[in-house]
């Protein structure tokens, strides 16, 4: 995977790209993460797909733009990235925030997407709001630390590695402007519009998954062809917590839907 910069009309997006081995596969990470959160599965995926893995704005090495961290901002960046960089329909794997943006993209720009794999997406904003507010004090400390680190103070050692690359204003917005940031996200309305083959991978609520059995039951009434698969030993991050089960579920879904060769070397 080699890193590049894409300059859209609003900001610079950092992304990693693999060798061209087939259909474009777009990997969208979760909040506070960056494209490297997929590195444990990219070796397998890169044998039969053309991988693209961008950093969302305010994350990783993408540009930081204070005041522009709403879901529609992330969505606009990704839509433009597909149109200007990939230039053909994609299969999409999104985790958490990436899954939210992926479902919004599939619902609003159907022709850009061929298949959808959503990993532990927040399906209930009330639950996500409570979770976010529960970490408000810790997030405030991180925001303060990141702001101070911009002035050269040696406090990076006290900040978790993955968060060091985040814009503190992005974290502030998600915590203190929650309703404004997520106002366009309505899982029920989105899934009514999604016509693509869709795999929903989710973990165990006992281990921290954001998806409940009730969420799945409700979604199946909205989109009966949805394929839900639970990764029992994982929580909110199945890729990290049970890579083998997650990758097996992804590959099986791809094969069933005709989205990949039956054999990687075919």
PDB file of C-alpha atoms in Angstrom:
ATOM      1  CA  UNK A   1       0.000   0.000   0.000  1.00  0.00           C
ATOM      2  CA  UNK A   2       1.448   3.343  -1.070  1.00  0.00           C
ATOM      3  CA  UNK A   3       0.242   6.685   0.257  1.00  0.00           C
ATOM      4  CA  UNK A   4      -0.847   9.581  -1.952  1.00  0.00           C
ATOM      5  CA  UNK A   5      -2.651  12.908  -1.603  1.00  0.00           C
ATOM      6  CA  UNK A   6      -5.869  13.787  -3.386  1.00  0.00           C
ATOM      7  CA  UNK A   7      -6.709  17.480  -3.601  1.00  0.00           C
ATOM      8  CA  UNK A   8     -10.447  18.031  -3.863  1.00  0.00           C
ATOM      9  CA  UNK A   9     -12.047  21.465  -4.010  1.00  0.00           C
ATOM     10  CA  UNK A  10     -12.287  21.661  -0.212  1.00  0.00           C
ATOM     11  CA  UNK A  11      -9.390  19.785   1.362  1.00  0.00           C
ATOM     12  CA  UNK A  12      -6.480  17.389   0.912  1.00  0.00           C
ATOM     13  CA  UNK A  13      -7.271  13.715   1.481  1.00  0.00           C
ATOM     14  CA  UNK A  14      -4.470  11.284   2.290  1.00  0.00           C
ATOM     15  CA  UNK A  15      -5.034   7.756   1.027  1.00  0.00           C
ATOM     16  CA  UNK A  16      -3.275   4.453   0.568  1.00  0.00           C
ATOM     17  CA  UNK A  17      -3.585   2.445  -2.626  1.00  0.00           C
ATOM     18  CA  UNK A  18      -2.724  -1.151  -3.371  1.00  0.00           C
ATOM     19  CA  UNK A  19      -1.822  -2.814  -6.677  1.00  0.00           C
ATOM     20  CA  UNK A  20      -4.537  -3.109  -9.313  1.00  0.00           C
ATOM     21  CA  UNK A  21      -5.725  -6.700  -8.868  1.00  0.00           C
ATOM     22  CA  UNK A  22      -9.370  -6.243  -9.797  1.00  0.00           C
ATOM     23  CA  UNK A  23     -12.511  -4.455  -8.662  1.00  0.00           C
ATOM     24  CA  UNK A  24     -11.925  -1.313  -6.565  1.00  0.00           C
ATOM     25  CA  UNK A  25     -12.478  -1.966  -2.854  1.00  0.00           C
ATOM     26  CA  UNK A  26     -12.805   1.150  -0.705  1.00  0.00           C
ATOM     27  CA  UNK A  27     -11.947   0.859   3.008  1.00  0.00           C
ATOM     28  CA  UNK A  28     -13.408   3.487   5.361  1.00  0.00           C
ATOM     29  CA  UNK A  29     -12.124   3.576   8.934  1.00  0.00           C
ATOM     30  CA  UNK A  30     -13.890   4.553  12.153  1.00  0.00           C
ATOM     31  CA  UNK A  31     -13.770   7.798  14.105  1.00  0.00           C
ATOM     32  CA  UNK A  32     -10.350   8.659  15.628  1.00  0.00           C
ATOM     33  CA  UNK A  33      -8.713   5.953  13.495  1.00  0.00           C
ATOM     34  CA  UNK A  34      -6.912   6.140  10.138  1.00  0.00           C
ATOM     35  CA  UNK A  35      -6.463   3.924   7.108  1.00  0.00           C
ATOM     36  CA  UNK A  36      -3.908   1.747   8.904  1.00  0.00           C
ATOM     37  CA  UNK A  37      -6.709   0.236  11.010  1.00  0.00           C
ATOM     38  CA  UNK A  38      -7.252  -2.145   8.070  1.00  0.00           C
ATOM     39  CA  UNK A  39      -3.639  -3.307   7.705  1.00  0.00           C
ATOM     40  CA  UNK A  40      -4.309  -6.699   9.301  1.00  0.00           C
ATOM     41  CA  UNK A  41      -6.622  -7.673   6.423  1.00  0.00           C
ATOM     42  CA  UNK A  42      -5.161  -5.770   3.465  1.00  0.00           C
ATOM     43  CA  UNK A  43      -2.673  -8.533   2.510  1.00  0.00           C
ATOM     44  CA  UNK A  44      -5.516 -10.982   1.868  1.00  0.00           C
ATOM     45  CA  UNK A  45      -7.812  -8.440   0.213  1.00  0.00           C
ATOM     46  CA  UNK A  46      -5.088  -7.063  -2.046  1.00  0.00           C
ATOM     47  CA  UNK A  47      -4.698 -10.407  -3.827  1.00  0.00           C
ATOM     48  CA  UNK A  48      -7.961  -9.931  -5.730  1.00  0.00           C
ATOM     49  CA  UNK A  49      -9.031  -6.292  -5.301  1.00  0.00           C
ATOM     50  CA  UNK A  50      -7.687  -2.834  -6.061  1.00  0.00           C
ATOM     51  CA  UNK A  51      -7.589  -1.377  -2.557  1.00  0.00           C
ATOM     52  CA  UNK A  52      -8.141   2.268  -1.696  1.00  0.00           C
ATOM     53  CA  UNK A  53      -8.033   3.381   1.941  1.00  0.00           C
ATOM     54  CA  UNK A  54      -8.426   7.118   2.643  1.00  0.00           C
ATOM     55  CA  UNK A  55      -8.049   8.969   5.915  1.00  0.00           C
ATOM     56  CA  UNK A  56     -11.174  10.977   6.674  1.00  0.00           C
ATOM     57  CA  UNK A  57     -10.649  14.734   6.970  1.00  0.00           C
ATOM     58  CA  UNK A  58      -9.308  15.566  10.429  1.00  0.00           C
ATOM     59  CA  UNK A  59      -7.872  12.052  10.741  1.00  0.00           C
ATOM     60  CA  UNK A  60      -4.474  10.579   9.943  1.00  0.00           C
ATOM     61  CA  UNK A  61      -2.579  12.658   7.399  1.00  0.00           C
ATOM     62  CA  UNK A  62      -5.621  14.233   5.772  1.00  0.00           C
ATOM     63  CA  UNK A  63      -6.220  17.956   6.107  1.00  0.00           C
ATOM     64  CA  UNK A  64      -7.690  19.382   9.289  1.00  0.00           C
ATOM     65  CA  UNK A  65     -10.524  21.853   8.665  1.00  0.00           C
ATOM     66  CA  UNK A  66     -12.084  23.359  11.774  1.00  0.00           C
ATOM     67  CA  UNK A  67     -15.833  23.831  11.546  1.00  0.00           C
ATOM     68  CA  UNK A  68     -16.356  21.239   8.827  1.00  0.00           C
ATOM     69  CA  UNK A  69     -16.741  17.925  10.624  1.00  0.00           C
ATOM     70  CA  UNK A  70     -20.341  17.019   9.862  1.00  0.00           C
ATOM     71  CA  UNK A  71     -21.311  13.710   8.262  1.00  0.00           C
ATOM     72  CA  UNK A  72     -22.139  15.508   5.027  1.00  0.00           C
ATOM     73  CA  UNK A  73     -18.547  16.804   4.912  1.00  0.00           C
ATOM     74  CA  UNK A  74     -17.084  13.296   5.164  1.00  0.00           C
ATOM     75  CA  UNK A  75     -19.635  12.040   2.633  1.00  0.00           C
ATOM     76  CA  UNK A  76     -18.760  14.778   0.142  1.00  0.00           C
ATOM     77  CA  UNK A  77     -15.061  13.956   0.381  1.00  0.00           C
ATOM     78  CA  UNK A  78     -15.660  10.256  -0.258  1.00  0.00           C
ATOM     79  CA  UNK A  79     -18.063  10.834  -3.132  1.00  0.00           C
ATOM     80  CA  UNK A  80     -15.547  13.158  -4.795  1.00  0.00           C
ATOM     81  CA  UNK A  81     -12.727  10.689  -4.117  1.00  0.00           C
ATOM     82  CA  UNK A  82     -14.592   7.915  -5.930  1.00  0.00           C
ATOM     83  CA  UNK A  83     -15.474  10.164  -8.859  1.00  0.00           C
ATOM     84  CA  UNK A  84     -12.051  11.777  -9.273  1.00  0.00           C
ATOM     85  CA  UNK A  85      -9.595   9.080  -8.150  1.00  0.00           C
ATOM     86  CA  UNK A  86     -11.223   5.657  -8.538  1.00  0.00           C
ATOM     87  CA  UNK A  87     -13.521   6.617 -11.431  1.00  0.00           C
ATOM     88  CA  UNK A  88     -15.650   3.465 -11.350  1.00  0.00           C
ATOM     89  CA  UNK A  89     -18.166   1.789  -9.002  1.00  0.00           C
ATOM     90  CA  UNK A  90     -16.707   0.326  -5.844  1.00  0.00           C
ATOM     91  CA  UNK A  91     -17.281  -2.306  -3.213  1.00  0.00           C
ATOM     92  CA  UNK A  92     -17.149  -0.647   0.192  1.00  0.00           C
ATOM     93  CA  UNK A  93     -16.063  -1.887   3.604  1.00  0.00           C
ATOM     94  CA  UNK A  94     -16.768   0.598   6.379  1.00  0.00           C
ATOM     95  CA  UNK A  95     -16.238   0.342  10.119  1.00  0.00           C
ATOM     96  CA  UNK A  96     -18.273   2.431  12.585  1.00  0.00           C
ATOM     97  CA  UNK A  97     -18.115   6.010  11.220  1.00  0.00           C
ATOM     98  CA  UNK A  98     -16.958   4.519   7.927  1.00  0.00           C
ATOM     99  CA  UNK A  99     -20.027   2.276   7.892  1.00  0.00           C
ATOM    100  CA  UNK A 100     -22.269   5.281   8.499  1.00  0.00           C
ATOM    101  CA  UNK A 101     -20.715   7.144   5.577  1.00  0.00           C
ATOM    102  CA  UNK A 102     -20.865   3.993   3.467  1.00  0.00           C
ATOM    103  CA  UNK A 103     -24.584   3.536   4.046  1.00  0.00           C
ATOM    104  CA  UNK A 104     -25.211   7.220   3.298  1.00  0.00           C
ATOM    105  CA  UNK A 105     -23.232   6.915   0.069  1.00  0.00           C
ATOM    106  CA  UNK A 106     -25.053   3.770  -1.067  1.00  0.00           C
ATOM    107  CA  UNK A 107     -28.432   5.334  -0.301  1.00  0.00           C
ATOM    108  CA  UNK A 108     -27.737   8.633  -2.069  1.00  0.00           C
ATOM    109  CA  UNK A 109     -25.327   7.655  -4.869  1.00  0.00           C
ATOM    110  CA  UNK A 110     -26.450   4.176  -5.849  1.00  0.00           C
ATOM    111  CA  UNK A 111     -24.480   4.028  -9.098  1.00  0.00           C
ATOM    112  CA  UNK A 112     -21.161   4.501  -7.293  1.00  0.00           C
ATOM    113  CA  UNK A 113     -21.536   1.318  -5.215  1.00  0.00           C
ATOM    114  CA  UNK A 114     -21.656  -2.389  -6.155  1.00  0.00           C
ATOM    115  CA  UNK A 115     -21.672  -3.979  -2.713  1.00  0.00           C
ATOM    116  CA  UNK A 116     -21.628  -2.929   0.916  1.00  0.00           C
ATOM    117  CA  UNK A 117     -19.964  -4.410   4.000  1.00  0.00           C
ATOM    118  CA  UNK A 118     -20.793  -2.554   7.204  1.00  0.00           C
ATOM    119  CA  UNK A 119     -18.830  -3.413  10.336  1.00  0.00           C
ATOM    120  CA  UNK A 120     -20.492  -2.644  13.677  1.00  0.00           C
ATOM    121  CA  UNK A 121     -22.202   0.566  12.546  1.00  0.00           C
ATOM    122  CA  UNK A 122     -24.037   2.691  15.117  1.00  0.00           C
ATOM    123  CA  UNK A 123     -27.676   2.025  14.198  1.00  0.00           C
ATOM    124  CA  UNK A 124     -29.238   3.911  17.077  1.00  0.00           C
ATOM    125  CA  UNK A 125     -28.149   7.508  17.622  1.00  0.00           C
ATOM    126  CA  UNK A 126     -29.488   7.519  21.170  1.00  0.00           C
ATOM    127  CA  UNK A 127     -27.088   4.732  22.078  1.00  0.00           C
ATOM    128  CA  UNK A 128     -24.205   6.457  20.313  1.00  0.00           C
ATOM    129  CA  UNK A 129     -25.035   9.722  22.066  1.00  0.00           C
ATOM    130  CA  UNK A 130     -25.006   8.048  25.480  1.00  0.00           C
ATOM    131  CA  UNK A 131     -21.718   6.331  24.708  1.00  0.00           C
ATOM    132  CA  UNK A 132     -20.141   9.591  23.554  1.00  0.00           C
ATOM    133  CA  UNK A 133     -21.370  11.519  26.577  1.00  0.00           C
ATOM    134  CA  UNK A 134     -20.052   8.755  28.819  1.00  0.00           C
ATOM    135  CA  UNK A 135     -16.534   9.485  27.558  1.00  0.00           C
ATOM    136  CA  UNK A 136     -16.970  13.252  27.494  1.00  0.00           C
ATOM    137  CA  UNK A 137     -14.487  13.959  30.293  1.00  0.00           C
ATOM    138  CA  UNK A 138     -11.809  11.754  28.727  1.00  0.00           C
ATOM    139  CA  UNK A 139     -12.409  13.289  25.303  1.00  0.00           C
ATOM    140  CA  UNK A 140     -12.145  16.790  26.758  1.00  0.00           C
ATOM    141  CA  UNK A 141      -8.734  15.869  28.182  1.00  0.00           C
ATOM    142  CA  UNK A 142      -7.630  14.523  24.802  1.00  0.00           C
ATOM    143  CA  UNK A 143      -8.846  17.684  23.077  1.00  0.00           C
ATOM    144  CA  UNK A 144      -6.893  19.845  25.526  1.00  0.00           C
ATOM    145  CA  UNK A 145      -3.797  17.681  25.132  1.00  0.00           C
ATOM    146  CA  UNK A 146      -3.916  17.763  21.338  1.00  0.00           C
ATOM    147  CA  UNK A 147      -4.412  21.518  21.328  1.00  0.00           C
ATOM    148  CA  UNK A 148      -1.421  21.990  23.629  1.00  0.00           C
ATOM    149  CA  UNK A 149       0.728  19.630  21.557  1.00  0.00           C
ATOM    150  CA  UNK A 150       0.324  21.997  18.598  1.00  0.00           C
ATOM    151  CA  UNK A 151       2.399  24.476  20.590  1.00  0.00           C
ATOM    152  CA  UNK A 152       5.253  22.020  20.900  1.00  0.00           C
ATOM    153  CA  UNK A 153       4.622  20.882  24.456  1.00  0.00           C
ATOM    154  CA  UNK A 154       6.007  17.334  24.989  1.00  0.00           C
ATOM    155  CA  UNK A 155       2.748  15.644  25.947  1.00  0.00           C
ATOM    156  CA  UNK A 156       2.281  13.244  23.010  1.00  0.00           C
ATOM    157  CA  UNK A 157       3.466  10.397  25.223  1.00  0.00           C
ATOM    158  CA  UNK A 158       0.297  10.795  27.284  1.00  0.00           C
ATOM    159  CA  UNK A 159      -2.025  10.649  24.257  1.00  0.00           C
ATOM    160  CA  UNK A 160      -3.041   7.286  22.711  1.00  0.00           C
ATOM    161  CA  UNK A 161      -1.112   6.728  19.482  1.00  0.00           C
ATOM    162  CA  UNK A 162      -4.118   6.512  17.168  1.00  0.00           C
ATOM    163  CA  UNK A 163      -5.563   9.782  18.506  1.00  0.00           C
ATOM    164  CA  UNK A 164      -2.333  11.744  18.027  1.00  0.00           C
ATOM    165  CA  UNK A 165      -3.154  12.099  14.345  1.00  0.00           C
ATOM    166  CA  UNK A 166      -6.633  13.532  14.970  1.00  0.00           C
ATOM    167  CA  UNK A 167      -7.670  17.157  14.805  1.00  0.00           C
ATOM    168  CA  UNK A 168      -8.801  18.110  18.337  1.00  0.00           C
ATOM    169  CA  UNK A 169     -11.565  20.186  16.768  1.00  0.00           C
ATOM    170  CA  UNK A 170     -12.966  17.026  15.154  1.00  0.00           C
ATOM    171  CA  UNK A 171     -13.120  15.333  18.556  1.00  0.00           C
ATOM    172  CA  UNK A 172     -14.676  18.455  20.052  1.00  0.00           C
ATOM    173  CA  UNK A 173     -17.352  18.554  17.351  1.00  0.00           C
ATOM    174  CA  UNK A 174     -18.327  14.903  17.786  1.00  0.00           C
ATOM    175  CA  UNK A 175     -18.699  15.392  21.525  1.00  0.00           C
ATOM    176  CA  UNK A 176     -20.063  18.913  21.932  1.00  0.00           C
ATOM    177  CA  UNK A 177     -21.943  19.256  18.635  1.00  0.00           C
ATOM    178  CA  UNK A 178     -23.283  15.707  18.454  1.00  0.00           C
ATOM    179  CA  UNK A 179     -26.748  16.508  17.112  1.00  0.00           C
ATOM    180  CA  UNK A 180     -25.383  18.789  14.409  1.00  0.00           C
ATOM    181  CA  UNK A 181     -22.651  16.347  13.363  1.00  0.00           C
ATOM    182  CA  UNK A 182     -24.985  13.354  13.044  1.00  0.00           C
ATOM    183  CA  UNK A 183     -28.259  15.063  12.085  1.00  0.00           C
ATOM    184  CA  UNK A 184     -28.414  13.529   8.591  1.00  0.00           C
ATOM    185  CA  UNK A 185     -27.980   9.953   9.821  1.00  0.00           C
ATOM    186  CA  UNK A 186     -31.167   7.900  10.028  1.00  0.00           C
ATOM    187  CA  UNK A 187     -30.370   4.205   9.686  1.00  0.00           C
ATOM    188  CA  UNK A 188     -33.975   3.150   9.049  1.00  0.00           C
ATOM    189  CA  UNK A 189     -34.454   5.683   6.254  1.00  0.00           C
ATOM    190  CA  UNK A 190     -31.081   4.854   4.710  1.00  0.00           C
ATOM    191  CA  UNK A 191     -31.607   1.095   4.641  1.00  0.00           C
ATOM    192  CA  UNK A 192     -34.931   1.579   2.869  1.00  0.00           C
ATOM    193  CA  UNK A 193     -32.973   3.147   0.000  1.00  0.00           C
ATOM    194  CA  UNK A 194     -30.044   0.720  -0.138  1.00  0.00           C
ATOM    195  CA  UNK A 195     -30.571  -1.760  -2.983  1.00  0.00           C
ATOM    196  CA  UNK A 196     -27.097  -3.273  -3.026  1.00  0.00           C
ATOM    197  CA  UNK A 197     -25.998  -6.627  -1.576  1.00  0.00           C
ATOM    198  CA  UNK A 198     -25.215  -5.748   2.035  1.00  0.00           C
ATOM    199  CA  UNK A 199     -23.342  -7.634   4.743  1.00  0.00           C
ATOM    200  CA  UNK A 200     -23.680  -6.319   8.284  1.00  0.00           C
ATOM    201  CA  UNK A 201     -20.919  -7.648  10.525  1.00  0.00           C
ATOM    202  CA  UNK A 202     -21.374  -6.947  14.201  1.00  0.00           C
ATOM    203  CA  UNK A 203     -19.842  -7.976  17.483  1.00  0.00           C
ATOM    204  CA  UNK A 204     -21.155  -9.074  20.841  1.00  0.00           C
ATOM    205  CA  UNK A 205     -22.799  -6.328  22.956  1.00  0.00           C
ATOM    206  CA  UNK A 206     -21.255  -7.975  26.006  1.00  0.00           C
ATOM    207  CA  UNK A 207     -17.854  -7.128  24.521  1.00  0.00           C
ATOM    208  CA  UNK A 208     -18.739  -3.588  23.421  1.00  0.00           C
ATOM    209  CA  UNK A 209     -20.617  -3.949  20.141  1.00  0.00           C
ATOM    210  CA  UNK A 210     -22.911  -1.038  19.282  1.00  0.00           C
ATOM    211  CA  UNK A 211     -25.388  -3.357  17.510  1.00  0.00           C
ATOM    212  CA  UNK A 212     -28.169  -5.140  19.397  1.00  0.00           C
ATOM    213  CA  UNK A 213     -30.410  -8.071  18.482  1.00  0.00           C
ATOM    214  CA  UNK A 214     -33.292  -5.603  18.386  1.00  0.00           C
ATOM    215  CA  UNK A 215     -31.435  -3.491  15.832  1.00  0.00           C
ATOM    216  CA  UNK A 216     -30.983  -6.519  13.574  1.00  0.00           C
ATOM    217  CA  UNK A 217     -34.620  -7.593  13.864  1.00  0.00           C
ATOM    218  CA  UNK A 218     -35.775  -4.106  12.940  1.00  0.00           C
ATOM    219  CA  UNK A 219     -33.406  -3.776   9.978  1.00  0.00           C
ATOM    220  CA  UNK A 220     -34.496  -7.121   8.543  1.00  0.00           C
ATOM    221  CA  UNK A 221     -38.059  -5.837   8.348  1.00  0.00           C
ATOM    222  CA  UNK A 222     -36.757  -2.848   6.381  1.00  0.00           C
ATOM    223  CA  UNK A 223     -34.231  -4.692   4.184  1.00  0.00           C
ATOM    224  CA  UNK A 224     -35.088  -8.425   4.170  1.00  0.00           C
ATOM    225  CA  UNK A 225     -32.113  -9.310   1.948  1.00  0.00           C
ATOM    226  CA  UNK A 226     -29.642  -7.877   4.480  1.00  0.00           C
ATOM    227  CA  UNK A 227     -27.110 -10.488   5.613  1.00  0.00           C
ATOM    228  CA  UNK A 228     -26.319 -10.042   9.329  1.00  0.00           C
ATOM    229  CA  UNK A 229     -23.368 -12.000  10.724  1.00  0.00           C
ATOM    230  CA  UNK A 230     -22.343 -11.785  14.368  1.00  0.00           C
ATOM    231  CA  UNK A 231     -18.693 -12.170  15.368  1.00  0.00           C
ATOM    232  CA  UNK A 232     -19.260 -13.634  18.806  1.00  0.00           C
ATOM    233  CA  UNK A 233     -15.786 -13.102  20.240  1.00  0.00           C
ATOM    234  CA  UNK A 234     -15.535  -9.471  19.143  1.00  0.00           C
ATOM    235  CA  UNK A 235     -16.936  -6.180  20.363  1.00  0.00           C
ATOM    236  CA  UNK A 236     -16.964  -2.943  18.381  1.00  0.00           C
ATOM    237  CA  UNK A 237     -13.780  -3.733  16.406  1.00  0.00           C
ATOM    238  CA  UNK A 238     -14.149  -7.208  14.842  1.00  0.00           C
ATOM    239  CA  UNK A 239     -11.190  -6.715  12.495  1.00  0.00           C
ATOM    240  CA  UNK A 240      -8.837  -6.309  15.459  1.00  0.00           C
ATOM    241  CA  UNK A 241     -10.613  -8.634  17.869  1.00  0.00           C
ATOM    242  CA  UNK A 242     -11.311 -11.619  15.590  1.00  0.00           C
ATOM    243  CA  UNK A 243      -9.597 -11.077  12.263  1.00  0.00           C
ATOM    244  CA  UNK A 244     -10.039 -14.645  11.008  1.00  0.00           C
ATOM    245  CA  UNK A 245     -13.802 -14.813  11.558  1.00  0.00           C
ATOM    246  CA  UNK A 246     -14.255 -11.322  10.135  1.00  0.00           C
ATOM    247  CA  UNK A 247     -12.203 -11.997   7.018  1.00  0.00           C
ATOM    248  CA  UNK A 248     -13.917 -15.352   6.444  1.00  0.00           C
ATOM    249  CA  UNK A 249     -17.341 -13.691   6.613  1.00  0.00           C
ATOM    250  CA  UNK A 250     -16.246 -10.958   4.202  1.00  0.00           C
ATOM    251  CA  UNK A 251     -14.786 -13.387   1.656  1.00  0.00           C
ATOM    252  CA  UNK A 252     -17.784 -15.726   1.840  1.00  0.00           C
ATOM    253  CA  UNK A 253     -20.159 -12.820   1.231  1.00  0.00           C
ATOM    254  CA  UNK A 254     -18.080 -11.599  -1.714  1.00  0.00           C
ATOM    255  CA  UNK A 255     -18.131 -15.044  -3.304  1.00  0.00           C
ATOM    256  CA  UNK A 256     -21.865 -15.539  -2.763  1.00  0.00           C
ATOM    257  CA  UNK A 257     -22.661 -12.181  -4.350  1.00  0.00           C
ATOM    258  CA  UNK A 258     -20.286 -12.620  -7.288  1.00  0.00           C
ATOM    259  CA  UNK A 259     -18.152  -9.696  -6.151  1.00  0.00           C
ATOM    260  CA  UNK A 260     -14.840 -11.563  -6.295  1.00  0.00           C
ATOM    261  CA  UNK A 261     -13.249 -14.508  -8.108  1.00  0.00           C
ATOM    262  CA  UNK A 262     -13.969 -17.878  -6.499  1.00  0.00           C
ATOM    263  CA  UNK A 263     -10.213 -18.233  -6.099  1.00  0.00           C
ATOM    264  CA  UNK A 264      -7.828 -15.365  -5.425  1.00  0.00           C
ATOM    265  CA  UNK A 265      -5.412 -16.582  -8.122  1.00  0.00           C
ATOM    266  CA  UNK A 266      -8.032 -17.108 -10.803  1.00  0.00           C
TER     267      UNK A 266
END
